[in-house]
GROMACS .gro file of C-alpha atoms in nm:
model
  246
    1UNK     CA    1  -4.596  -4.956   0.079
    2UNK     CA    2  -4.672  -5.019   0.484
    3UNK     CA    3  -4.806  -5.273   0.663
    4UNK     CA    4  -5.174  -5.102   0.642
    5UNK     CA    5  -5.117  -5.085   0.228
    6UNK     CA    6  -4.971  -5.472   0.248
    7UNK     CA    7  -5.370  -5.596   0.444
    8UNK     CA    8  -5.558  -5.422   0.251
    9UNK     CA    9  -5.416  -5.528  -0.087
   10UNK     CA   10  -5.420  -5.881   0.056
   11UNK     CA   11  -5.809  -5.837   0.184
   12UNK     CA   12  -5.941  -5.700  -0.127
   13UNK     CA   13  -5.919  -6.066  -0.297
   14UNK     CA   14  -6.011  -6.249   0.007
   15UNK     CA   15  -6.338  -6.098   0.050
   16UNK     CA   16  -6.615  -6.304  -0.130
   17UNK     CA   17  -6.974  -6.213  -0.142
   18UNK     CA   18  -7.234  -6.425   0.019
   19UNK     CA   19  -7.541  -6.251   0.006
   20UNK     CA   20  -7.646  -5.957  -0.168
   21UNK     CA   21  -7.601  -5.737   0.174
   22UNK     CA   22  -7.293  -5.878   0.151
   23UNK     CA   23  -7.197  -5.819  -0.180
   24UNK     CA   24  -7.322  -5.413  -0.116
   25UNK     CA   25  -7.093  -5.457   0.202
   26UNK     CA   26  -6.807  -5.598   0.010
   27UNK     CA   27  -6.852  -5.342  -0.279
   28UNK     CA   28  -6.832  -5.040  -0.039
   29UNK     CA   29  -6.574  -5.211   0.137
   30UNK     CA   30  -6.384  -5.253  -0.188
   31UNK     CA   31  -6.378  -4.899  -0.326
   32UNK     CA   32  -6.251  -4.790   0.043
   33UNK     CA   33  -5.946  -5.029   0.031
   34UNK     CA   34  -5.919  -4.913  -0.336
   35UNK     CA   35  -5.939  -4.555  -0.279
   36UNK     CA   36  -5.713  -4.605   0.038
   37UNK     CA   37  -5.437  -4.759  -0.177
   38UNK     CA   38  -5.426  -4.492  -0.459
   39UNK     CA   39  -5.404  -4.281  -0.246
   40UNK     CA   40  -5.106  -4.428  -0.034
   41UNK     CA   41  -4.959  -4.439  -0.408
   42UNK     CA   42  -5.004  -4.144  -0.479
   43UNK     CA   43  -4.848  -3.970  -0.148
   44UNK     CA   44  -4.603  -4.231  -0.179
   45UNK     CA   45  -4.518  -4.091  -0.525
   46UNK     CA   46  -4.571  -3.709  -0.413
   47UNK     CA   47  -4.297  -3.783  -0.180
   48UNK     CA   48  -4.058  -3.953  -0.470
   49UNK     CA   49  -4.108  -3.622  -0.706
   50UNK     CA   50  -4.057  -3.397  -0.363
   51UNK     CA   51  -3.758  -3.527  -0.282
   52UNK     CA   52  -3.604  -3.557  -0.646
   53UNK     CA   53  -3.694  -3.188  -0.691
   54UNK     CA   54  -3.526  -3.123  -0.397
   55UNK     CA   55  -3.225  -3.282  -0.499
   56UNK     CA   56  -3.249  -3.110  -0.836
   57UNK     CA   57  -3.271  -2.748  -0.695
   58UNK     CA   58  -2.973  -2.864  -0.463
   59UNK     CA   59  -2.741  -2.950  -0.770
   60UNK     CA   60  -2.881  -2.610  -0.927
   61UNK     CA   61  -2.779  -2.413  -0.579
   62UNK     CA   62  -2.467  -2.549  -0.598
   63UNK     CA   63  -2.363  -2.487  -0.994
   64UNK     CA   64  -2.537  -2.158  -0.915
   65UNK     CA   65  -2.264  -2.129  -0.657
   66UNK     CA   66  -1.927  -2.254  -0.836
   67UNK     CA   67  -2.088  -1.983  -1.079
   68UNK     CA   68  -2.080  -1.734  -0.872
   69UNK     CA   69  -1.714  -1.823  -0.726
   70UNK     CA   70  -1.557  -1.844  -1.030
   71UNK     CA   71  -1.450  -1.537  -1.220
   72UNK     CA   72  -1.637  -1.536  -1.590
   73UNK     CA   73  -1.302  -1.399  -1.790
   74UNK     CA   74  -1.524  -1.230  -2.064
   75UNK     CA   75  -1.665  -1.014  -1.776
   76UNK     CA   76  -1.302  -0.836  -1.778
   77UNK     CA   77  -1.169  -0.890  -2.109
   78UNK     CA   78  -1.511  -0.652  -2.233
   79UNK     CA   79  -1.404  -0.415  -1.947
   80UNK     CA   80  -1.021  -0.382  -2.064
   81UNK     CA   81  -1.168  -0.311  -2.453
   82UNK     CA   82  -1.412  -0.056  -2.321
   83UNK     CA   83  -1.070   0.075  -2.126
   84UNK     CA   84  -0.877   0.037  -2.427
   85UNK     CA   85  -1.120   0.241  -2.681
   86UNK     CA   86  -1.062   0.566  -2.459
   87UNK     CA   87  -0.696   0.497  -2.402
   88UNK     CA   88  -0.539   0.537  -2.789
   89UNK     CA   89  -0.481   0.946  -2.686
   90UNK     CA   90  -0.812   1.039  -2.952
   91UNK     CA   91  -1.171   1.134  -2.829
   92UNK     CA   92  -1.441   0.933  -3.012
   93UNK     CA   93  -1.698   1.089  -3.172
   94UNK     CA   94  -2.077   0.981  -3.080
   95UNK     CA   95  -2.069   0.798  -3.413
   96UNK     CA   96  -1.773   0.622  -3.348
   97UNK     CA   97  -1.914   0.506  -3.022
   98UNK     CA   98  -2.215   0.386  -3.154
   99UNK     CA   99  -2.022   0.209  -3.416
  100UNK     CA  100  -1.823   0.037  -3.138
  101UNK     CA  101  -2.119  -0.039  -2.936
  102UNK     CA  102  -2.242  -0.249  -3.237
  103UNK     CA  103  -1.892  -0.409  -3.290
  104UNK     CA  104  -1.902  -0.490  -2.925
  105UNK     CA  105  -2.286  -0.662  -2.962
  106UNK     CA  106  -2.171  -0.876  -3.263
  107UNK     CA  107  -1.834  -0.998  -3.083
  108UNK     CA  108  -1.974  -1.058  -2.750
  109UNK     CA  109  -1.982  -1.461  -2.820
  110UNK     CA  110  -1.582  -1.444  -2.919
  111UNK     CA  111  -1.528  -1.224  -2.617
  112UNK     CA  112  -1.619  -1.480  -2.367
  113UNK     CA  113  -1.620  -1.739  -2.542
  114UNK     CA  114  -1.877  -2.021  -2.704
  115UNK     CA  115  -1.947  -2.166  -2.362
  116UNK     CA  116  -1.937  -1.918  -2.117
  117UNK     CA  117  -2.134  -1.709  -2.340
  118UNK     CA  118  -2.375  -1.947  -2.361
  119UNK     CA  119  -2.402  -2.017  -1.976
  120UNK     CA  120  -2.471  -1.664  -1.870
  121UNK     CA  121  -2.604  -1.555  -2.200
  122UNK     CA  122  -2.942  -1.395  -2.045
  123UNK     CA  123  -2.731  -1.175  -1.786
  124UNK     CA  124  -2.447  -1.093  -2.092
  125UNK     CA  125  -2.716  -0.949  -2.321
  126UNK     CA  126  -2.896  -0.772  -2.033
  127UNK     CA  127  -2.595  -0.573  -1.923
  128UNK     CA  128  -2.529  -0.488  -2.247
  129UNK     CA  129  -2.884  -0.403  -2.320
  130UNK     CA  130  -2.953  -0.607  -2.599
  131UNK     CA  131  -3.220  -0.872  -2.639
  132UNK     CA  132  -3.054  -1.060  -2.955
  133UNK     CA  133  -2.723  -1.112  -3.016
  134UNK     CA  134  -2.671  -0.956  -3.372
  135UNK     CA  135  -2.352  -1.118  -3.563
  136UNK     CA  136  -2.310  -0.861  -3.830
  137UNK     CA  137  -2.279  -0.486  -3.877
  138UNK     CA  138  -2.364  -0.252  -4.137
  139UNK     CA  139  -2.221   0.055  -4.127
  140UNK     CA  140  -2.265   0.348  -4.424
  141UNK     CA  141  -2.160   0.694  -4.375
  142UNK     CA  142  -2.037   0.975  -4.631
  143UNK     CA  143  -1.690   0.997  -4.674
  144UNK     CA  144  -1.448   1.105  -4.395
  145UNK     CA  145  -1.689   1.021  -4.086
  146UNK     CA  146  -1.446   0.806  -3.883
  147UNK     CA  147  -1.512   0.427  -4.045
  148UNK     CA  148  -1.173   0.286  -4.079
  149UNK     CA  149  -1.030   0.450  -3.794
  150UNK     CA  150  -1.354   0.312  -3.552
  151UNK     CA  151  -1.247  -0.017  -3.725
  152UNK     CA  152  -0.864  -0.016  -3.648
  153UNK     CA  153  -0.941   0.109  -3.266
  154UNK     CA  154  -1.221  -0.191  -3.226
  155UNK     CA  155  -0.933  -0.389  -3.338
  156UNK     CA  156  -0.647  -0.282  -3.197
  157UNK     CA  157  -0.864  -0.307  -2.874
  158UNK     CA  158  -0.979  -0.660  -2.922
  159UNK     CA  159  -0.578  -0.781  -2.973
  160UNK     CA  160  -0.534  -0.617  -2.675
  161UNK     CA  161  -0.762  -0.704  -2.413
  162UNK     CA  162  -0.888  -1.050  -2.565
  163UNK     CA  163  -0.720  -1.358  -2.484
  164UNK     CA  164  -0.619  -1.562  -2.821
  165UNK     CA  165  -0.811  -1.330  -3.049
  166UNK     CA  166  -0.801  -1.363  -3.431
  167UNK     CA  167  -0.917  -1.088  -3.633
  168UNK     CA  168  -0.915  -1.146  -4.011
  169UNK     CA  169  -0.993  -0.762  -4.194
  170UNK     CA  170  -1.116  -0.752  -4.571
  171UNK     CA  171  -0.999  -0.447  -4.718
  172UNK     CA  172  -1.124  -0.288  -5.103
  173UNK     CA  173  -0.758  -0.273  -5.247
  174UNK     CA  174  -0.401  -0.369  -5.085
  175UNK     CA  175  -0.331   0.032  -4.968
  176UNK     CA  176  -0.626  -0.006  -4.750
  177UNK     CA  177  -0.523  -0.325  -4.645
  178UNK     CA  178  -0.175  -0.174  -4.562
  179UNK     CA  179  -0.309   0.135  -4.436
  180UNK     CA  180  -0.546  -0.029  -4.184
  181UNK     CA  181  -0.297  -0.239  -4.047
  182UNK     CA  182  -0.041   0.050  -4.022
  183UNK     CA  183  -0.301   0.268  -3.828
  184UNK     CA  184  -0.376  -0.081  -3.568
  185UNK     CA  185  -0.030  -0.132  -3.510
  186UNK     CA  186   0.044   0.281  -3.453
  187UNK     CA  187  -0.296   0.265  -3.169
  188UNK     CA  188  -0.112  -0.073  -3.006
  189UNK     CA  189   0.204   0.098  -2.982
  190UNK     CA  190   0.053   0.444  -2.832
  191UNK     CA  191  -0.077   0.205  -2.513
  192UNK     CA  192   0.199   0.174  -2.242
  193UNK     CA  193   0.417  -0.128  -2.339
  194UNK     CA  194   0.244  -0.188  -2.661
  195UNK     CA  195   0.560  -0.183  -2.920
  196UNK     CA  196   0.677  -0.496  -2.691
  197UNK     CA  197   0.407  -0.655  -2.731
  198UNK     CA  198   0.403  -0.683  -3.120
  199UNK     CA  199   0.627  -1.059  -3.200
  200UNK     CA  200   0.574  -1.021  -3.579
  201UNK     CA  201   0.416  -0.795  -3.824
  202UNK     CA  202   0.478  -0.800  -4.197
  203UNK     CA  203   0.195  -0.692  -4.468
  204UNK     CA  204  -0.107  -0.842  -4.433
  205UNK     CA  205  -0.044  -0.978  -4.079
  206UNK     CA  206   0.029  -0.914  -3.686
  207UNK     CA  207   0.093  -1.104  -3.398
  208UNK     CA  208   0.033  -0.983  -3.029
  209UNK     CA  209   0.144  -1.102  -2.778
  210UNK     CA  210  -0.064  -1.204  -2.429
  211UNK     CA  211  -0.025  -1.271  -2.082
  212UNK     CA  212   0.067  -1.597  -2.134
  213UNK     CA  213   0.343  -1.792  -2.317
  214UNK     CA  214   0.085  -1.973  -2.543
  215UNK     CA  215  -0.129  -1.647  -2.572
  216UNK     CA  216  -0.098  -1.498  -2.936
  217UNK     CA  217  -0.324  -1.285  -3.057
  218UNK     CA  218  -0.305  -1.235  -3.442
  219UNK     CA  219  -0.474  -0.970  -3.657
  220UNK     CA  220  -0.482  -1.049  -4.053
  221UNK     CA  221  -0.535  -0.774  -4.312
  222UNK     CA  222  -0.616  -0.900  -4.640
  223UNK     CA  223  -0.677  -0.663  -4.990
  224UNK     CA  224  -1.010  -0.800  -5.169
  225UNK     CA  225  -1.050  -0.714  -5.533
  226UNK     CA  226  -1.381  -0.532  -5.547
  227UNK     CA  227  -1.331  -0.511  -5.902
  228UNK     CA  228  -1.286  -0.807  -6.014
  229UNK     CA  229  -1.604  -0.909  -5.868
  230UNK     CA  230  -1.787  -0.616  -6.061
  231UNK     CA  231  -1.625  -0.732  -6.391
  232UNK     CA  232  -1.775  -1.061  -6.328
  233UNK     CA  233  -2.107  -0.919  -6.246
  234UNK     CA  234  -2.115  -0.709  -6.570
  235UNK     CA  235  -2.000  -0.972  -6.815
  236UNK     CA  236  -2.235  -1.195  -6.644
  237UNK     CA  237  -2.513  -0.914  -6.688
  238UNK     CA  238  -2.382  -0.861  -7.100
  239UNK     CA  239  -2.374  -1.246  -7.140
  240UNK     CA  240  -2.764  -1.263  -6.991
  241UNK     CA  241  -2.877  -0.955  -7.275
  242UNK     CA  242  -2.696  -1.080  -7.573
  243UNK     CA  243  -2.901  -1.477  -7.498
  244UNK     CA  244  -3.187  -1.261  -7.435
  245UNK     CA  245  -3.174  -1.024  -7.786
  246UNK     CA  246  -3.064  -1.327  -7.990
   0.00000   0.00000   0.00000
């Protein structure tokens, strides 16, 4: 508040009718000072808001910058897997591509990681030409059409571009399990330098290593027993008919 807002707050009591032309003139004078006053506060406020936006766009220039400076790892790690799915010496069939581009939409988030993925999320799922992020695939195909060997390239991919990757793999028996892993490990090894990069394999588990010391990528290939769950299903089904006929 000036000088000129200080008088005429100080006036606006001061002034005491006399007559009715005065009170008229004091009135009129009155709703001047008051308009004058509002809107002094308001400019004065105007000016507050300006210059807060104006520091708030700064800050936003300048994280806009350090964004720009800094390298976003996930940027290359998805390059090197789309490197490493035409590098394994096999061409991939349209469905296999299309299979890895939804393995790639579901794993974006690991790829970069929670935050980063978060940070540039609208410019990730653009480039990839998505408009959701979709965490699960579905795939069904006849019989011989390329699944499990789209699965062990989109893994052994993943170990080998990915920083600290874990891949956990469900299998329907323990010689798919085995077989799986066998076929990851046999891709890994085909890249240049790949058999030195394997630190332990046994089973139902492999460990890559990265580019750092502390960088260990580790794939783990586990046998599920379909079967057993569709016992349980159909005693559970024979259980619910014999309550129901008795």
């Amino acid at each position: 508040m000036n000088l000129l807002d200080v008088h005429a707050a100080q006036m606006i009591p001061m002034m005491t009718p006399v007559s009715s032309g005065d009170s008229m003139l004091y009135a009129c004078v009155e709703r001047t000072l008051k308009a004058l006053l509002e809107e002094r506060t308001s400019q004065n406020s105007n000016r507050k808001r300006l210059l807060l936006e104006s520091k708030v766009d700064a800050f936003k220039r300048k994280l806009s910058r350090a964004d720009a400076d800094r390298e976003v790892l996930g940027d290359r790690y998805l390059k090197d897997v789309h490197t490493c799915l035409d590098s394994f010496g096999m061409e991939r069939t349209n469905s296999q591509k299309q299979f890895h581009k939804a393995f790639l939409g579901a794993t974006l988030a690991h790829i970069y990681g929670a935050v980063d993925f978060e940070r540039h999320r609208t410019r990730i799922l653009a480039q990839n030409n998505l408009s959701d992020p979709s965490f699960e695939v579905l795939v069904v195909t006849p019989r011989r059409w390329g699944k499990t060997t789209s699965v062990a390239m989109f893994v052994a991919a993943l170990l080998l571009s990915v920083a600290d990757m874990w891949v956990s793999v469900f299998s329907t028996g323990q010689r798919a399990s085995s077989s799986l892993l066998e076929q990851v490990c046999k891709l890994i090894c085909h890249v240049p330098h790949g058999s030195s990069r394997i630190l332990r394999r046994n089973q139902e588990q492999v460990f890559i290593k990265g580019d750092m010391p502390s960088d260990v990528r580790r794939l783990y290939s586990y046998p599920s027993s379909v079967q057993g769950e569709s016992d349980a299903l159909s005693k559970l089904a024979c259980d619910h008919s014999i309550k129901h006929i008795s």
